[in-house]
Coordinates of C-alpha atoms in Angstrom, one line a residue:
Chain A
X715 CA 104.8 94.7 118.5
X716 CA 104.9 91.3 120.4
X717 CA 101.7 92.4 122.1
X718 CA 100.1 93.0 118.8
X719 CA 101.2 89.7 117.5
X720 CA 99.8 88.0 120.6
X721 CA 96.5 89.7 120.2
X722 CA 96.4 88.7 116.6
X723 CA 97.2 85.1 117.4
X724 CA 94.4 85.1 120.0
X725 CA 92.0 86.5 117.4
X726 CA 93.0 83.9 114.9
X727 CA 92.5 81.1 117.4
X728 CA 89.1 82.6 118.4
X729 CA 88.0 82.7 114.7
X730 CA 89.4 79.2 114.4
X731 CA 87.3 78.0 117.3
X732 CA 84.2 79.6 115.9
X733 CA 85.0 78.0 112.6
X734 CA 84.4 74.6 114.1
X735 CA 80.9 75.7 115.2
X736 CA 79.1 77.8 112.7
X737 CA 81.4 79.2 109.9
X738 CA 81.8 77.7 106.6
X739 CA 79.7 76.1 103.9
X740 CA 78.9 72.7 102.5
X741 CA 80.6 71.7 99.3
X742 CA 77.5 72.3 97.3
X743 CA 77.2 75.8 98.5
X744 CA 80.4 77.0 96.9
X745 CA 78.9 78.3 93.7
X746 CA 79.7 82.0 94.5
X747 CA 83.0 81.3 96.2
X748 CA 84.2 79.3 93.2
X749 CA 83.9 82.2 90.8
X750 CA 87.2 83.4 89.4
X751 CA 86.7 86.9 90.8
X752 CA 86.3 85.6 94.3
X753 CA 89.7 84.0 94.4
X754 CA 92.1 85.8 96.7
X755 CA 94.6 86.2 94.0
X756 CA 92.2 87.2 91.3
X757 CA 93.7 90.0 89.2
X758 CA 97.2 88.7 90.1
X759 CA 98.9 91.0 87.6
X760 CA 97.3 94.1 89.0
X761 CA 98.3 93.1 92.5
X762 CA 101.8 92.4 91.5
X763 CA 102.2 95.7 89.7
X764 CA 100.7 97.5 92.6
X765 CA 103.1 95.8 95.0
X766 CA 106.0 96.9 92.8
X767 CA 104.9 100.5 92.8
X768 CA 104.2 100.7 96.5
X769 CA 107.4 98.8 97.4
X770 CA 109.3 101.3 95.4
X771 CA 107.6 104.4 96.7
X772 CA 106.8 103.6 100.3
X773 CA 108.6 102.4 103.5
X774 CA 106.6 99.2 103.9
X775 CA 106.2 96.2 101.7
X776 CA 104.5 92.8 101.9
X777 CA 101.3 91.7 103.6
X778 CA 99.4 89.9 100.9
X779 CA 102.6 87.9 100.2
X780 CA 106.2 87.8 101.2
X781 CA 107.7 91.2 101.9
X782 CA 110.9 90.1 100.1
X783 CA 113.9 92.0 98.8
X784 CA 114.5 92.2 95.1
X785 CA 114.8 95.4 93.3
X786 CA 116.7 98.6 93.4
X787 CA 113.7 100.5 92.2
X788 CA 113.5 104.2 93.2
Chain B
X61 CA 110.7 92.1 94.9
X62 CA 109.1 88.9 95.8
X63 CA 105.5 88.7 95.0
X64 CA 105.0 85.0 95.2
X65 CA 101.5 84.4 96.4
X66 CA 100.6 82.2 99.3
X67 CA 97.1 82.8 98.1
X68 CA 97.5 80.3 95.3
X69 CA 97.5 77.7 98.0
X70 CA 94.3 79.0 99.4
X71 CA 92.0 78.8 96.4
X72 CA 89.7 75.9 96.6
X73 CA 88.5 76.2 93.0
X74 CA 86.1 73.8 91.4
X75 CA 86.9 72.5 87.9
X76 CA 86.2 74.9 85.2
X77 CA 82.6 74.0 84.3
X78 CA 82.1 76.7 81.8
X79 CA 85.0 75.4 79.7
X80 CA 83.7 71.9 79.8
X81 CA 80.2 73.2 78.8
X82 CA 81.7 75.2 76.0
X83 CA 83.6 72.1 74.7
X84 CA 80.4 70.0 74.9
X85 CA 78.5 72.7 73.1
X86 CA 81.1 72.8 70.3
X87 CA 81.0 69.1 70.0
X88 CA 77.2 69.2 69.7
X89 CA 77.4 71.8 67.1
X90 CA 80.1 70.0 65.2
X91 CA 82.5 72.9 65.5
X92 CA 85.8 73.3 67.1
X93 CA 86.6 76.1 69.5
X94 CA 88.8 78.8 67.9
X95 CA 91.8 78.1 70.1
X96 CA 91.4 74.3 70.4
X97 CA 94.8 73.6 69.0
X98 CA 98.2 75.2 69.5
X99 CA 101.0 75.2 71.9
X100 CA 99.2 77.4 74.4
X101 CA 96.3 75.1 74.8
X102 CA 95.5 74.5 78.5
X103 CA 97.6 77.5 79.5
X104 CA 96.0 80.4 81.2
X105 CA 97.9 83.5 80.0
X106 CA 97.5 86.9 81.7
X107 CA 99.3 89.8 80.1
X108 CA 99.6 93.4 81.2
X109 CA 101.2 96.6 80.0
X110 CA 101.4 99.4 82.6
X111 CA 102.5 103.0 82.4
X112 CA 103.4 104.8 85.6
X113 CA 104.2 108.5 85.4
X114 CA 105.0 111.1 88.0
X115 CA 104.8 114.8 87.3
X116 CA 108.4 115.9 86.5
X117 CA 109.9 112.8 88.0
X118 CA 110.1 109.1 87.3
X119 CA 108.1 107.3 84.6
X120 CA 108.0 103.6 84.0
X121 CA 106.7 101.1 81.5
X122 CA 106.2 97.6 82.9
X123 CA 105.0 94.5 81.1
X124 CA 104.0 91.3 82.7
X125 CA 103.3 87.9 81.2
X126 CA 101.9 85.4 83.7
X127 CA 101.3 81.8 82.4
X128 CA 99.6 79.1 84.4
X129 CA 99.0 75.5 83.6
X130 CA 97.3 72.7 85.5
X131 CA 99.1 69.5 84.6
X132 CA 96.3 67.5 86.2
X133 CA 95.3 66.6 89.7
X134 CA 96.1 70.1 90.8
X135 CA 99.7 70.0 89.8
X136 CA 100.0 73.6 88.8
X137 CA 102.9 75.6 87.3
X138 CA 102.9 79.4 87.2
X139 CA 105.7 81.2 85.2
X140 CA 106.0 84.9 85.3
X141 CA 108.1 87.2 83.2
X142 CA 108.3 90.9 84.0
X143 CA 110.3 93.7 82.1
X144 CA 110.2 97.2 83.3
X145 CA 112.0 100.3 82.0
X146 CA 112.4 103.4 84.2
X147 CA 113.5 106.8 83.2
X148 CA 113.3 110.3 84.6
X149 CA 114.4 112.0 87.8
X150 CA 114.4 110.8 91.4
X151 CA 114.7 112.8 94.6
X152 CA 118.3 112.8 96.0
X153 CA 117.5 113.6 99.6
X154 CA 119.1 117.0 99.4
X155 CA 117.0 120.1 100.3
X156 CA 115.8 122.8 98.0
X157 CA 117.7 126.1 98.2
X158 CA 116.7 129.7 97.3
X159 CA 119.6 129.7 94.8
X160 CA 120.8 127.4 92.0
X161 CA 122.7 124.3 93.2
X162 CA 125.2 122.3 91.2
X163 CA 125.6 118.6 92.0
X164 CA 127.8 115.8 90.5
X165 CA 126.1 112.9 88.7
X166 CA 126.2 109.5 90.4
X167 CA 128.9 108.2 88.1
X168 CA 131.1 111.1 89.2
X169 CA 131.3 112.3 85.6
X170 CA 129.8 115.7 85.0
X171 CA 127.4 117.9 86.9
X172 CA 123.9 119.2 86.7
X173 CA 122.0 122.2 88.2
X174 CA 119.0 122.4 90.4
X175 CA 116.9 125.5 90.0
X176 CA 116.2 127.8 92.9
X177 CA 113.3 126.5 95.0
X178 CA 113.3 123.0 93.4
X179 CA 113.8 119.7 95.3
X180 CA 117.1 118.3 94.0
X181 CA 116.5 115.4 91.7
X182 CA 119.0 113.1 90.1
X183 CA 118.1 113.5 86.4
X184 CA 120.2 110.5 85.2
X185 CA 117.8 107.9 86.6
X186 CA 117.5 105.2 84.0
X187 CA 117.2 101.5 84.3
X188 CA 115.8 98.3 82.8
X189 CA 114.9 95.4 84.9
X190 CA 114.1 91.8 83.9
X191 CA 112.4 89.4 86.3
X192 CA 111.7 85.7 85.8
X193 CA 110.0 83.5 88.3
X194 CA 108.5 80.0 88.5
X195 CA 106.2 78.4 91.0
X196 CA 105.1 74.8 91.3
X197 CA 102.1 73.8 93.5
X198 CA 100.9 70.3 94.1
X199 CA 98.9 68.3 96.6
X200 CA 101.0 66.9 99.4
X201 CA 98.2 64.8 100.9
X202 CA 94.5 64.7 100.6
X203 CA 94.2 67.8 102.7
X204 CA 97.4 69.7 102.0
X205 CA 99.5 71.3 99.3
X206 CA 103.1 72.3 98.9
X207 CA 104.2 75.2 96.7
X208 CA 107.8 76.1 95.9
X209 CA 109.3 78.6 93.6
X210 CA 112.3 80.6 92.5
X211 CA 112.9 84.1 91.2
X212 CA 115.6 86.1 89.6
X213 CA 115.6 89.9 89.0
X214 CA 118.3 91.8 87.3
X215 CA 119.1 95.4 86.4
X216 CA 122.4 97.1 85.6
X217 CA 123.1 98.0 89.2
X218 CA 121.1 95.4 91.1
X219 CA 120.7 91.7 91.1
X220 CA 118.3 89.6 93.3
X221 CA 117.7 85.8 93.5
X222 CA 115.2 84.2 95.7
X223 CA 113.6 80.9 96.6
X224 CA 110.4 80.2 98.5
X225 CA 108.3 77.3 99.8
X226 CA 104.9 77.2 101.4
X227 CA 102.7 74.5 102.9
X228 CA 99.0 74.7 103.2
X229 CA 96.6 72.5 105.2
X230 CA 92.8 72.3 104.8
X231 CA 90.5 71.8 107.7
X232 CA 86.8 71.5 108.3
X233 CA 85.6 70.5 104.8
X234 CA 88.1 72.9 103.3
X235 CA 86.4 75.8 105.0
X236 CA 89.6 76.7 106.8
X237 CA 93.1 76.6 105.4
X238 CA 96.3 77.1 107.4
X239 CA 99.6 77.9 105.8
X240 CA 103.2 78.6 106.6
X241 CA 105.8 79.8 104.2
X242 CA 109.5 80.7 104.0
X243 CA 111.3 82.8 101.5
X244 CA 115.0 83.6 101.2
X245 CA 116.5 86.2 98.9
X246 CA 120.0 87.4 98.2
X247 CA 120.5 90.8 96.6
X248 CA 123.7 92.3 95.2
X249 CA 123.9 96.1 94.9
X250 CA 126.4 97.5 92.4
X251 CA 125.7 101.2 92.2
X252 CA 127.2 103.4 89.5
X253 CA 130.4 104.8 90.8
X254 CA 130.6 102.2 93.6
X255 CA 129.4 102.1 97.2
X256 CA 129.9 105.5 98.8
X257 CA 131.5 105.8 102.3
X258 CA 128.9 106.3 105.0
X259 CA 128.5 110.1 105.3
X260 CA 131.1 110.5 102.6
X261 CA 131.2 113.8 100.8
X262 CA 129.4 114.2 97.5
X263 CA 130.8 116.8 95.0
X264 CA 128.7 119.9 95.3
X265 CA 128.8 123.6 94.8
X266 CA 126.3 126.3 95.7
X267 CA 125.6 128.6 92.8
X268 CA 125.7 127.8 89.1
X269 CA 129.1 126.0 89.4
X270 CA 131.5 125.4 86.6
X271 CA 132.1 122.5 84.2
X272 CA 134.2 120.7 86.7
X273 CA 133.1 120.8 90.3
X274 CA 136.6 120.0 91.2
X275 CA 137.5 123.6 90.6
X276 CA 137.9 126.0 93.5
X277 CA 134.3 126.9 94.1
X278 CA 133.3 128.5 97.4
X279 CA 131.8 125.3 98.8
X280 CA 133.7 122.8 96.8
X281 CA 134.3 119.9 99.0
X282 CA 135.6 117.0 97.0
X283 CA 139.2 116.0 96.7
X284 CA 139.8 117.9 93.5
X285 CA 139.1 115.1 91.0
X286 CA 135.3 115.5 90.9
X287 CA 134.9 111.8 92.1
X288 CA 133.5 111.0 95.5
X289 CA 135.3 108.7 97.9
X290 CA 134.1 105.1 97.6
X291 CA 134.6 102.1 99.9
X292 CA 133.7 99.2 97.6
X293 CA 132.5 98.3 94.2
X294 CA 129.4 96.4 95.4
X295 CA 127.7 95.1 98.5
X296 CA 124.9 92.6 99.3
X297 CA 122.0 91.8 101.6
X298 CA 120.0 88.7 102.5
X299 CA 116.3 88.7 103.4
X300 CA 114.5 85.9 105.3
X301 CA 110.7 86.1 105.2
X302 CA 108.2 84.0 107.2
X303 CA 104.6 84.1 106.4
X304 CA 101.7 82.4 108.3
X305 CA 98.2 82.5 106.8
X306 CA 94.7 81.5 107.7
X307 CA 91.9 81.5 105.2
X308 CA 88.4 81.0 106.4
X309 CA 85.1 80.6 104.5
X310 CA 82.6 82.6 106.5
X311 CA 79.5 81.7 104.6
X312 CA 78.3 81.2 101.0
X313 CA 79.3 84.8 100.1
X314 CA 82.2 85.7 102.3
X315 CA 85.8 84.7 102.5
X316 CA 88.5 86.0 104.9
X317 CA 92.2 85.8 105.0
X318 CA 94.6 86.6 107.8
X319 CA 98.4 86.7 107.3
X320 CA 101.1 87.3 109.8
X321 CA 104.6 88.0 108.4
X322 CA 108.1 88.5 109.7
X323 CA 110.9 89.7 107.6
X324 CA 114.6 89.9 108.5
X325 CA 117.0 91.9 106.3
X326 CA 120.7 91.6 106.9
X327 CA 123.2 93.5 104.9
X328 CA 123.6 96.7 102.9
X329 CA 120.3 98.6 103.2
X330 CA 121.5 102.1 102.4
X331 CA 120.4 103.7 99.2
X332 CA 123.8 104.5 97.5
X333 CA 122.4 107.3 95.5
X334 CA 120.8 109.3 98.4
X335 CA 122.4 112.1 100.3
X336 CA 121.7 114.6 103.1
X337 CA 122.3 118.4 102.9
X338 CA 124.4 119.9 105.7
X339 CA 122.9 123.3 106.3
X340 CA 124.1 126.2 108.3
X341 CA 122.1 128.4 110.6
X342 CA 120.8 130.5 107.7
X343 CA 119.5 127.3 106.0
X344 CA 122.2 127.4 103.3
X345 CA 123.6 124.1 102.1
X346 CA 127.3 123.7 102.9
X347 CA 127.9 120.1 102.0
X348 CA 126.2 117.0 100.7
X349 CA 126.9 113.8 102.6
X350 CA 125.9 110.3 101.5
X351 CA 123.3 108.7 103.7
X352 CA 123.9 105.8 106.0
X353 CA 121.2 103.3 107.2
X354 CA 121.5 100.4 109.7
X355 CA 122.4 97.1 108.0
X356 CA 119.7 95.2 109.8
X357 CA 116.0 95.5 109.7
X358 CA 113.3 93.4 111.2
X359 CA 109.8 93.9 109.9
X360 CA 106.5 92.4 111.1
X361 CA 103.1 92.8 109.6
X362 CA 99.5 91.7 110.0
X363 CA 97.2 91.5 107.0
X364 CA 93.5 91.0 106.8
X365 CA 91.4 90.6 103.7
X366 CA 87.7 90.0 103.1
X367 CA 86.0 89.2 99.9
X368 CA 82.2 89.3 99.6
X369 CA 80.2 88.1 96.7
X370 CA 77.4 90.5 95.9
X371 CA 74.5 89.7 93.6
X372 CA 76.2 91.6 90.8
X373 CA 79.8 91.9 91.8
X374 CA 82.4 91.5 94.5
X375 CA 83.5 93.7 97.4
X376 CA 87.1 93.3 98.4
X377 CA 88.6 95.1 101.4
X378 CA 92.0 94.7 103.1
X379 CA 93.9 96.2 105.9
X380 CA 97.6 95.9 106.7
X381 CA 99.5 97.0 109.8
X382 CA 103.2 96.9 109.5
X383 CA 105.9 97.8 112.0
X384 CA 109.7 97.5 112.0
X385 CA 112.7 98.2 114.2
X386 CA 113.5 101.3 112.2
X387 CA 110.2 102.6 113.7
X388 CA 108.5 102.8 110.3
X389 CA 104.9 101.9 111.3
X390 CA 102.2 101.9 108.6
X391 CA 98.5 101.4 108.1
X392 CA 97.2 100.5 104.6
X393 CA 93.5 100.2 103.6
X394 CA 92.8 98.9 100.2
X395 CA 89.4 98.4 98.7
X396 CA 87.9 97.3 95.3
X397 CA 84.3 97.1 94.4
X398 CA 83.5 95.1 91.3
X399 CA 80.2 95.9 89.7
X400 CA 79.0 93.7 86.9
X401 CA 77.5 95.5 84.0
X402 CA 75.4 93.2 81.8
X403 CA 76.6 89.6 81.5
X404 CA 80.1 90.3 80.1
X405 CA 81.5 93.5 81.6
X406 CA 82.3 95.1 84.8
X407 CA 83.6 98.4 86.3
X408 CA 85.7 98.4 89.4
X409 CA 86.5 101.5 91.5
X410 CA 89.6 101.2 93.6
X411 CA 90.5 103.2 96.7
X412 CA 93.7 102.9 98.8
X413 CA 94.9 104.9 101.7
X414 CA 98.4 104.6 103.2
X415 CA 100.0 106.3 106.2
X416 CA 103.5 105.8 107.7
X417 CA 105.6 107.2 110.5
X418 CA 109.2 108.2 110.0
X419 CA 112.2 106.0 110.5
X420 CA 114.0 106.8 113.8
X421 CA 117.1 107.9 111.8
X422 CA 115.2 110.0 109.3
X423 CA 116.0 113.7 109.2
X424 CA 115.4 116.1 106.3
X425 CA 118.9 117.6 106.6
X426 CA 122.0 117.8 108.9
X427 CA 123.0 120.9 110.8
X428 CA 126.5 122.2 110.4
X429 CA 128.6 122.0 113.5
X430 CA 126.5 119.2 115.1
X431 CA 128.1 115.8 115.5
X432 CA 127.1 113.2 112.9
X433 CA 124.4 110.7 114.1
X434 CA 125.2 107.0 113.7
X435 CA 122.6 106.7 111.0
X436 CA 120.7 109.2 108.9
X437 CA 118.6 109.3 105.8
X438 CA 116.7 112.2 104.1
X439 CA 114.9 109.8 101.8
X440 CA 111.2 110.9 102.0
X441 CA 110.2 107.3 101.6
X442 CA 111.4 106.7 105.1
X443 CA 109.8 109.9 106.4
X444 CA 106.3 110.6 107.7
X445 CA 103.9 110.4 104.8
X446 CA 100.3 109.8 103.8
X447 CA 99.3 108.6 100.3
X448 CA 96.1 107.7 98.5
X449 CA 95.2 106.0 95.3
X450 CA 91.9 106.4 93.4
X451 CA 91.2 104.4 90.3
X452 CA 88.8 102.8 88.0
X453 CA 89.0 99.6 86.0
X454 CA 86.8 98.4 83.2
X455 CA 86.8 94.8 82.0
X456 CA 84.9 93.1 79.3
X457 CA 84.8 89.6 77.8
X458 CA 85.9 89.2 74.2
X459 CA 86.5 86.3 71.9
X460 CA 84.7 83.6 73.8
X461 CA 85.9 84.1 77.3
X462 CA 89.1 86.1 76.9
X463 CA 89.1 89.2 79.1
X464 CA 90.2 92.7 78.1
X465 CA 90.5 95.3 80.8
X466 CA 91.8 98.8 81.3
X467 CA 92.8 100.5 84.5
X468 CA 93.4 104.2 85.2
X469 CA 94.5 105.4 88.6
X470 CA 95.8 108.5 90.3
X471 CA 98.4 108.2 93.1
X472 CA 99.5 111.0 95.4
X473 CA 102.1 111.0 98.1
X474 CA 102.1 113.7 100.7
X475 CA 105.3 113.7 102.8
X476 CA 105.0 115.5 106.1
X477 CA 107.3 117.3 108.5
X478 CA 107.7 115.0 111.4
X479 CA 108.6 118.0 113.7
X480 CA 111.9 119.2 112.4
X481 CA 112.6 122.9 112.9
X482 CA 113.8 124.6 109.6
X483 CA 116.6 127.2 109.9
X484 CA 116.6 130.4 108.0
X485 CA 115.7 130.4 104.3
X486 CA 114.5 126.8 104.5
X487 CA 111.3 128.1 106.1
X488 CA 110.4 129.8 102.8
X489 CA 110.9 126.6 100.7
X490 CA 108.7 123.6 100.3
X491 CA 110.8 120.8 101.7
X492 CA 108.0 118.2 101.5
X493 CA 106.5 118.5 98.1
X494 CA 103.7 116.1 97.1
X495 CA 104.4 113.5 94.4
X496 CA 101.6 112.9 91.9
X497 CA 101.5 110.0 89.6
X498 CA 99.2 108.5 87.0
X499 CA 98.9 104.7 86.5
X500 CA 97.4 103.4 83.2
X501 CA 97.2 99.7 82.4
X502 CA 95.9 97.4 79.8
X503 CA 95.3 93.7 80.5
X504 CA 94.5 90.8 78.2
X505 CA 93.8 87.4 79.6
X506 CA 93.3 84.3 77.4

């Protein structure tokens, strides 16, 4: 797992480095990104309900947000 | 469960121009918007009502009210209130038998019967949970934000309290956001009948049984009072979560997020209602023993999400890899495709695929005469499994910008045999039945 994390960290850094060069937009080019449906937490209630279902029914939780503890749901 | 979103910190939203335009238009026309006055002015309220129903098993109703208010200069409060009610039957972990089985209820009072060939379910599963949380996010400097929150969740046999805090820092014209978050939670488990002894005996009898399992049945194994041995009234666990995030604007249409998470659980992690069957060489259940899991678990995950703005919608795809020291490794792919229909409506298909490996102490049953392992569970949720979800959502704007939406989904879990040989009559029984569920939801946002 440590290897996986290392690989991921390198990937992040690589993307970060590219970010300096060519990624991204100017502030006046945010028209599409600024739409409500483009927010990463758009449909927050759906995502929360899904997380609750899958937390209760599967062996893994978290990812989008904290994995957390929190309910005795079966 | 903590669902506090780091993503709140990553949204670089521009002011709501449409609202400003609407207000200006109303002013020009000399009218007032319908909801101009009232206590909920400036609040964004998102409400949901969800039904979740499994065939022959659990069903749940869950309501969510999410209220958000910007107090100015990006000082944002989000309050969330969740109530859910569960009812129905839940798998106990015991294996099916070719004859009727009689099992005691969790409280120790009374018994119930499992039909031949059926997976044993606890039919007394019933609970109501209330969860309240609050999250405050505000700028910390010109380029950074701090977000902190607290959450409480309570049900009759479970209580959880948690706090969290996250810091996000913008770079490169806000095209890149780095974040780090910490969450702590403390859970108290107070199961009906108390915390069972690890591998403690559960009252059980093969065959139709009698009114009191404490009677002298052939396989009767309790201490004659029908109540299983307990070691305590309640127990607890603590969870520490770390979450590191990177959000990157790729171009005018594409946004990516990467998260790395680490979660440490310390404390009672056993499911106090789950058991394992002890079977003999013929596959006949001799005893039921309460399960026992390690009291520590360290989980790591990597999460990647991309959103792409299409000319008439949004494509959203995410992948999660998770791994823990119980050897539960999983892959999850989740995708949504929003397709705008006309100016005010959309449809959104949803597909999700999930696959996990079994925990290293998972086994579907114990074999009579073999020494007990240190830990064991027969909970299928820690076994090998694949699952998929297929769904469709329809949303439409009503009343000047409010949104009404409906979601209908089908969820199926397919537990698998991770290589366990099945003695005798167990070979003729389905020990890994699929679980099929329907999810139906209505949302109203105003």
